[in-house]
């Protein structure tokens, strides 16, 4: 039900948030492979790591700065979900974040980054290198969503080569950004409230969205 709700109500929001940055990544085609066993020239790993860090930071910023555009109906659902989890697990202070993060990061943003064509985020034919880049970005964004759980953040990296990457993002600054984002999207009155600057702009019609075929 949550997957369907996010797809139906949040598709335009997803496009607004991820399409610009993913279009850049697909167009630039910078190598981001950091697994030494998959790189012929080991000296290229450092350059690839730099590229990957840059891409992850861009995607992370696009997501965490998009909170106010989250559709009201999703904000209400996340709010109810957070309240319900808080009642069931009153001693777990992190559950208010992890229950929302488990849907918005793990079931919405991460899959969309991994398979952008399935979410109509690109029409480009993706080569193997770009698919690998998107896989690495998706995994990292998923891990960043888990930072709100102290248990998840203390777990060692599954792949040794991702250690340097996660070290860059497992910071208090990134944890606070994730928490603030989750707070806003689970507070109904804070969502979908345009700033004065946005209010003064002419309202353009939303592009038509195909929800289901057949």
Tab-separated table of N, CA and C in Angstrom, residues 86-193:
chain	number	residue	atom	x	y	z
A	86	UNK	N	5.432	5.364	17.073
A	86	UNK	CA	5.791	5.902	18.393
A	86	UNK	C	4.958	5.292	19.512
A	87	UNK	N	3.685	5.017	19.226
A	87	UNK	CA	2.810	4.398	20.235
A	87	UNK	C	3.198	2.948	20.491
A	88	UNK	N	3.573	2.238	19.422
A	88	UNK	CA	3.931	0.827	19.555
A	88	UNK	C	5.319	0.627	20.166
A	89	UNK	N	6.227	1.586	19.915
A	89	UNK	CA	7.593	1.478	20.436
A	89	UNK	C	7.969	2.742	21.201
A	90	UNK	N	7.316	2.997	22.341
A	90	UNK	CA	7.516	4.266	23.069
A	90	UNK	C	8.938	4.469	23.592
A	91	UNK	N	9.682	3.374	23.797
A	91	UNK	CA	11.041	3.501	24.350
A	91	UNK	C	12.097	3.723	23.268
A	92	UNK	N	11.713	3.529	22.035
A	92	UNK	CA	12.662	3.694	20.929
A	92	UNK	C	12.551	5.112	20.360
A	93	UNK	N	13.506	5.944	20.695
A	93	UNK	CA	13.462	7.346	20.261
A	93	UNK	C	13.751	7.509	18.768
A	94	UNK	N	14.409	6.524	18.193
A	94	UNK	CA	14.801	6.633	16.789
A	94	UNK	C	13.702	6.198	15.831
A	95	UNK	N	12.689	5.516	16.363
A	95	UNK	CA	11.676	4.929	15.484
A	95	UNK	C	10.911	5.979	14.691
A	96	UNK	N	10.782	7.178	15.213
A	96	UNK	CA	10.063	8.249	14.516
A	96	UNK	C	10.764	8.624	13.212
A	97	UNK	N	12.090	8.407	13.181
A	97	UNK	CA	12.845	8.670	11.960
A	97	UNK	C	12.947	7.415	11.084
A	98	UNK	N	13.306	6.297	11.711
A	98	UNK	CA	13.584	5.082	10.934
A	98	UNK	C	12.349	4.545	10.214
A	99	UNK	N	11.160	4.713	10.808
A	99	UNK	CA	9.951	4.192	10.172
A	99	UNK	C	9.625	4.969	8.887
A	100	UNK	N	9.914	6.253	8.866
A	100	UNK	CA	9.681	7.068	7.667
A	100	UNK	C	10.821	6.858	6.662
A	101	UNK	N	12.048	6.827	7.171
A	101	UNK	CA	13.219	6.619	6.316
A	101	UNK	C	13.139	5.298	5.562
A	102	UNK	N	12.607	4.272	6.232
A	102	UNK	CA	12.497	2.952	5.625
A	102	UNK	C	11.645	2.950	4.370
A	103	UNK	N	10.736	3.907	4.265
A	103	UNK	CA	9.901	4.010	3.065
A	103	UNK	C	10.461	5.015	2.069
A	104	UNK	N	10.726	6.235	2.502
A	104	UNK	CA	11.084	7.297	1.564
A	104	UNK	C	12.464	7.080	0.937
A	105	UNK	N	13.423	6.573	1.705
A	105	UNK	CA	14.754	6.333	1.156
A	105	UNK	C	14.861	4.943	0.527
A	106	UNK	N	14.500	3.908	1.307
A	106	UNK	CA	14.715	2.539	0.855
A	106	UNK	C	13.725	2.068	-0.200
A	107	UNK	N	12.502	2.605	-0.196
A	107	UNK	CA	11.472	2.102	-1.116
A	107	UNK	C	11.047	3.117	-2.174
A	108	UNK	N	11.638	4.311	-2.124
A	108	UNK	CA	11.217	5.358	-3.065
A	108	UNK	C	12.413	5.940	-3.820
A	109	UNK	N	13.298	6.637	-3.111
A	109	UNK	CA	14.428	7.275	-3.786
A	109	UNK	C	15.469	6.268	-4.281
A	110	UNK	N	15.882	5.323	-3.422
A	110	UNK	CA	16.924	4.372	-3.818
A	110	UNK	C	16.530	3.532	-5.043
A	111	UNK	N	15.310	2.947	-5.085
A	111	UNK	CA	14.924	2.187	-6.279
A	111	UNK	C	14.837	3.056	-7.541
A	112	UNK	N	14.424	4.311	-7.378
A	112	UNK	CA	14.305	5.209	-8.536
A	112	UNK	C	15.679	5.535	-9.120
A	113	UNK	N	16.675	5.681	-8.255
A	113	UNK	CA	18.049	5.938	-8.718
A	113	UNK	C	18.606	4.685	-9.399
A	114	UNK	N	18.304	3.541	-8.833
A	114	UNK	CA	18.789	2.267	-9.374
A	114	UNK	C	18.176	1.956	-10.739
A	115	UNK	N	16.880	2.245	-10.910
A	115	UNK	CA	16.195	1.971	-12.176
A	115	UNK	C	15.443	3.176	-12.675
A	116	UNK	N	16.143	4.217	-13.123
A	116	UNK	CA	15.471	5.474	-13.504
A	116	UNK	C	14.468	5.331	-14.644
A	117	UNK	N	14.685	4.383	-15.536
A	117	UNK	CA	13.746	4.211	-16.656
A	117	UNK	C	12.394	3.696	-16.169
A	118	UNK	N	12.411	2.888	-15.113
A	118	UNK	CA	11.163	2.355	-14.564
A	118	UNK	C	10.306	3.446	-13.945
A	119	UNK	N	10.941	4.538	-13.523
A	119	UNK	CA	10.232	5.651	-12.883
A	119	UNK	C	10.107	6.855	-13.822
A	120	UNK	N	10.384	6.620	-15.100
A	120	UNK	CA	10.277	7.668	-16.112
A	120	UNK	C	11.169	8.873	-15.792
A	121	UNK	N	12.348	8.592	-15.230
A	121	UNK	CA	13.290	9.665	-14.913
A	121	UNK	C	14.255	9.925	-16.058
A	122	UNK	N	14.350	8.982	-16.974
A	122	UNK	CA	15.185	9.161	-18.158
A	122	UNK	C	14.658	8.287	-19.290
A	123	UNK	N	14.931	8.734	-20.497
A	123	UNK	CA	14.583	7.917	-21.667
A	123	UNK	C	15.860	7.414	-22.341
A	124	UNK	N	17.009	7.807	-21.757
A	124	UNK	CA	18.299	7.416	-22.318
A	124	UNK	C	18.532	5.908	-22.165
A	125	UNK	N	19.246	5.360	-23.136
A	125	UNK	CA	19.669	3.966	-23.020
A	125	UNK	C	20.945	3.955	-22.186
A	126	UNK	N	20.922	3.280	-21.054
A	126	UNK	CA	22.049	3.333	-20.119
A	126	UNK	C	23.059	2.236	-20.408
A	127	UNK	N	24.331	2.631	-20.467
A	127	UNK	CA	25.383	1.637	-20.674
A	127	UNK	C	25.763	0.997	-19.337
A	128	UNK	N	26.628	-0.009	-19.399
A	128	UNK	CA	26.998	-0.774	-18.205
A	128	UNK	C	27.667	0.108	-17.150
A	129	UNK	N	28.523	1.044	-17.593
A	129	UNK	CA	29.225	1.921	-16.642
A	129	UNK	C	28.246	2.823	-15.893
A	130	UNK	N	27.286	3.394	-16.620
A	130	UNK	CA	26.303	4.274	-15.982
A	130	UNK	C	25.417	3.487	-15.025
A	131	UNK	N	25.028	2.279	-15.412
A	131	UNK	CA	24.232	1.421	-14.521
A	131	UNK	C	24.988	1.130	-13.237
A	132	UNK	N	26.273	0.881	-13.356
A	132	UNK	CA	27.097	0.608	-12.167
A	132	UNK	C	27.193	1.856	-11.278
A	133	UNK	N	27.361	3.019	-11.912
A	133	UNK	CA	27.417	4.281	-11.166
A	133	UNK	C	26.125	4.497	-10.381
A	134	UNK	N	24.990	4.278	-11.035
A	134	UNK	CA	23.694	4.462	-10.376
A	134	UNK	C	23.493	3.452	-9.247
A	135	UNK	N	24.023	2.234	-9.434
A	135	UNK	CA	23.939	1.211	-8.373
A	135	UNK	C	24.694	1.672	-7.134
A	136	UNK	N	25.910	2.196	-7.333
A	136	UNK	CA	26.730	2.662	-6.209
A	136	UNK	C	26.084	3.867	-5.516
A	137	UNK	N	25.520	4.778	-6.298
A	137	UNK	CA	24.840	5.949	-5.718
A	137	UNK	C	23.627	5.494	-4.913
A	138	UNK	N	22.846	4.586	-5.485
A	138	UNK	CA	21.638	4.085	-4.822
A	138	UNK	C	21.969	3.415	-3.492
A	139	UNK	N	23.010	2.581	-3.486
A	139	UNK	CA	23.429	1.903	-2.248
A	139	UNK	C	23.829	2.911	-1.177
A	140	UNK	N	24.559	3.948	-1.606
A	140	UNK	CA	25.033	4.952	-0.642
A	140	UNK	C	23.870	5.769	-0.093
A	141	UNK	N	22.931	6.159	-0.951
A	141	UNK	CA	21.757	6.922	-0.504
A	141	UNK	C	20.940	6.078	0.473
A	142	UNK	N	20.841	4.787	0.191
A	142	UNK	CA	20.122	3.873	1.090
A	142	UNK	C	20.809	3.842	2.462
A	143	UNK	N	22.135	3.794	2.448
A	143	UNK	CA	22.895	3.788	3.705
A	143	UNK	C	22.735	5.105	4.457
A	144	UNK	N	22.676	6.212	3.722
A	144	UNK	CA	22.484	7.518	4.361
A	144	UNK	C	21.115	7.603	5.017
A	145	UNK	N	20.133	6.974	4.409
A	145	UNK	CA	18.807	6.921	5.019
A	145	UNK	C	18.811	6.136	6.310
A	146	UNK	N	19.732	5.183	6.418
A	146	UNK	CA	19.838	4.354	7.627
A	146	UNK	C	20.611	5.031	8.756
A	147	UNK	N	21.230	6.178	8.473
A	147	UNK	CA	22.050	6.849	9.488
A	147	UNK	C	21.244	7.267	10.710
A	148	UNK	N	19.925	7.387	10.550
A	148	UNK	CA	19.085	7.813	11.678
A	148	UNK	C	18.976	6.719	12.737
A	149	UNK	N	19.394	5.512	12.385
A	149	UNK	CA	19.393	4.412	13.344
A	149	UNK	C	20.818	4.189	13.823
A	150	UNK	N	21.056	4.326	15.130
A	150	UNK	CA	22.414	4.170	15.664
A	150	UNK	C	22.936	2.765	15.421
A	151	UNK	N	22.033	1.779	15.433
A	151	UNK	CA	22.446	0.398	15.212
A	151	UNK	C	22.962	0.205	13.786
A	152	UNK	N	22.260	0.797	12.816
A	152	UNK	CA	22.675	0.681	11.414
A	152	UNK	C	23.969	1.433	11.155
A	153	UNK	N	24.107	2.613	11.770
A	153	UNK	CA	25.294	3.440	11.515
A	153	UNK	C	26.560	2.846	12.111
A	154	UNK	N	26.410	1.931	13.089
A	154	UNK	CA	27.576	1.323	13.716
A	154	UNK	C	28.019	0.035	13.027
A	155	UNK	N	27.193	-0.470	12.123
A	155	UNK	CA	27.537	-1.702	11.436
A	155	UNK	C	28.670	-1.468	10.450
A	156	UNK	N	29.621	-2.395	10.369
A	156	UNK	CA	30.718	-2.233	9.417
A	156	UNK	C	30.217	-2.321	7.977
A	157	UNK	N	30.986	-1.738	7.045
A	157	UNK	CA	30.603	-1.762	5.630
A	157	UNK	C	30.640	-3.198	5.121
A	158	UNK	N	29.647	-3.544	4.315
A	158	UNK	CA	29.602	-4.895	3.743
A	158	UNK	C	30.785	-5.123	2.812
A	159	UNK	N	31.098	-4.117	1.989
A	159	UNK	CA	32.253	-4.209	1.097
A	159	UNK	C	33.357	-3.306	1.617
A	160	UNK	N	34.542	-3.853	1.721
A	160	UNK	CA	35.663	-3.110	2.285
A	160	UNK	C	35.967	-1.839	1.495
A	161	UNK	N	35.795	-1.920	0.169
A	161	UNK	CA	36.154	-0.774	-0.676
A	161	UNK	C	35.216	0.424	-0.512
A	162	UNK	N	34.071	0.232	0.155
A	162	UNK	CA	33.141	1.362	0.356
A	162	UNK	C	33.462	2.154	1.628
A	163	UNK	N	34.442	1.701	2.374
A	163	UNK	CA	34.791	2.355	3.639
A	163	UNK	C	35.081	3.838	3.495
A	164	UNK	N	35.945	4.187	2.526
A	164	UNK	CA	36.314	5.590	2.317
A	164	UNK	C	35.113	6.427	1.893
A	165	UNK	N	34.247	5.826	1.114
A	165	UNK	CA	33.050	6.533	0.646
A	165	UNK	C	32.130	6.864	1.813
A	166	UNK	N	31.853	5.863	2.656
A	166	UNK	CA	30.930	6.073	3.773
A	166	UNK	C	31.511	7.010	4.824
A	167	UNK	N	32.850	7.002	4.930
A	167	UNK	CA	33.497	7.888	5.892
A	167	UNK	C	33.185	9.361	5.581
A	168	UNK	N	33.057	9.644	4.296
A	168	UNK	CA	32.770	11.013	3.839
A	168	UNK	C	31.360	11.447	4.244
A	169	UNK	N	30.429	10.473	4.301
A	169	UNK	CA	29.022	10.823	4.517
A	169	UNK	C	28.482	10.462	5.905
A	170	UNK	N	29.171	9.627	6.637
A	170	UNK	CA	28.710	9.274	7.991
A	170	UNK	C	29.149	10.354	8.969
A	171	UNK	N	28.626	11.541	8.793
A	171	UNK	CA	28.996	12.682	9.626
A	171	UNK	C	27.754	13.249	10.301
A	172	UNK	N	27.989	14.039	11.331
A	172	UNK	CA	26.881	14.665	12.063
A	172	UNK	C	26.077	15.587	11.154
A	173	UNK	N	26.775	16.244	10.244
A	173	UNK	CA	26.119	17.159	9.295
A	173	UNK	C	25.101	16.409	8.426
A	174	UNK	N	25.491	15.238	7.931
A	174	UNK	CA	24.600	14.471	7.069
A	174	UNK	C	23.449	13.839	7.865
A	175	UNK	N	23.758	13.382	9.082
A	175	UNK	CA	22.706	12.809	9.946
A	175	UNK	C	21.653	13.872	10.245
A	176	UNK	N	22.112	15.078	10.596
A	176	UNK	CA	21.176	16.178	10.898
A	176	UNK	C	20.329	16.548	9.682
A	177	UNK	N	20.950	16.516	8.499
A	177	UNK	CA	20.213	16.846	7.273
A	177	UNK	C	19.116	15.813	7.002
A	178	UNK	N	19.447	14.532	7.226
A	178	UNK	CA	18.453	13.466	7.032
A	178	UNK	C	17.319	13.618	8.039
A	179	UNK	N	17.663	13.860	9.299
A	179	UNK	CA	16.646	13.996	10.347
A	179	UNK	C	15.727	15.187	10.078
A	180	UNK	N	16.313	16.304	9.657
A	180	UNK	CA	15.498	17.489	9.366
A	180	UNK	C	14.544	17.199	8.209
A	181	UNK	N	15.058	16.545	7.180
A	181	UNK	CA	14.233	16.174	6.026
A	181	UNK	C	13.068	15.297	6.465
A	182	UNK	N	13.341	14.291	7.298
A	182	UNK	CA	12.303	13.369	7.756
A	182	UNK	C	11.281	14.066	8.658
A	183	UNK	N	11.752	15.019	9.462
A	183	UNK	CA	10.842	15.789	10.321
A	183	UNK	C	9.851	16.583	9.468
A	184	UNK	N	10.379	17.241	8.432
A	184	UNK	CA	9.526	18.094	7.592
A	184	UNK	C	8.498	17.266	6.832
A	185	UNK	N	8.931	16.150	6.218
A	185	UNK	CA	7.985	15.379	5.400
A	185	UNK	C	6.978	14.586	6.239
A	186	UNK	N	7.188	14.533	7.552
A	186	UNK	CA	6.195	13.865	8.406
A	186	UNK	C	5.438	14.865	9.278
A	187	UNK	N	5.501	16.144	8.878
A	187	UNK	CA	4.736	17.203	9.532
A	187	UNK	C	3.804	17.801	8.486
A	188	UNK	N	2.525	17.447	8.501
A	188	UNK	CA	1.600	17.827	7.414
A	188	UNK	C	1.622	19.295	7.020
A	189	UNK	N	1.653	20.199	7.993
A	189	UNK	CA	1.578	21.629	7.668
A	189	UNK	C	2.849	22.169	7.020
A	190	UNK	N	3.954	21.424	7.173
A	190	UNK	CA	5.228	21.909	6.624
A	190	UNK	C	5.407	21.526	5.168
A	191	UNK	N	4.672	20.513	4.715
A	191	UNK	CA	4.837	20.012	3.352
A	191	UNK	C	4.056	20.820	2.335
A	192	UNK	N	4.621	20.853	1.141
A	192	UNK	CA	3.923	21.442	0.008
A	192	UNK	C	3.509	22.892	0.271
A	193	UNK	N	4.321	23.593	1.124
A	193	UNK	CA	4.028	24.997	1.430
A	193	UNK	C	5.052	25.863	0.733
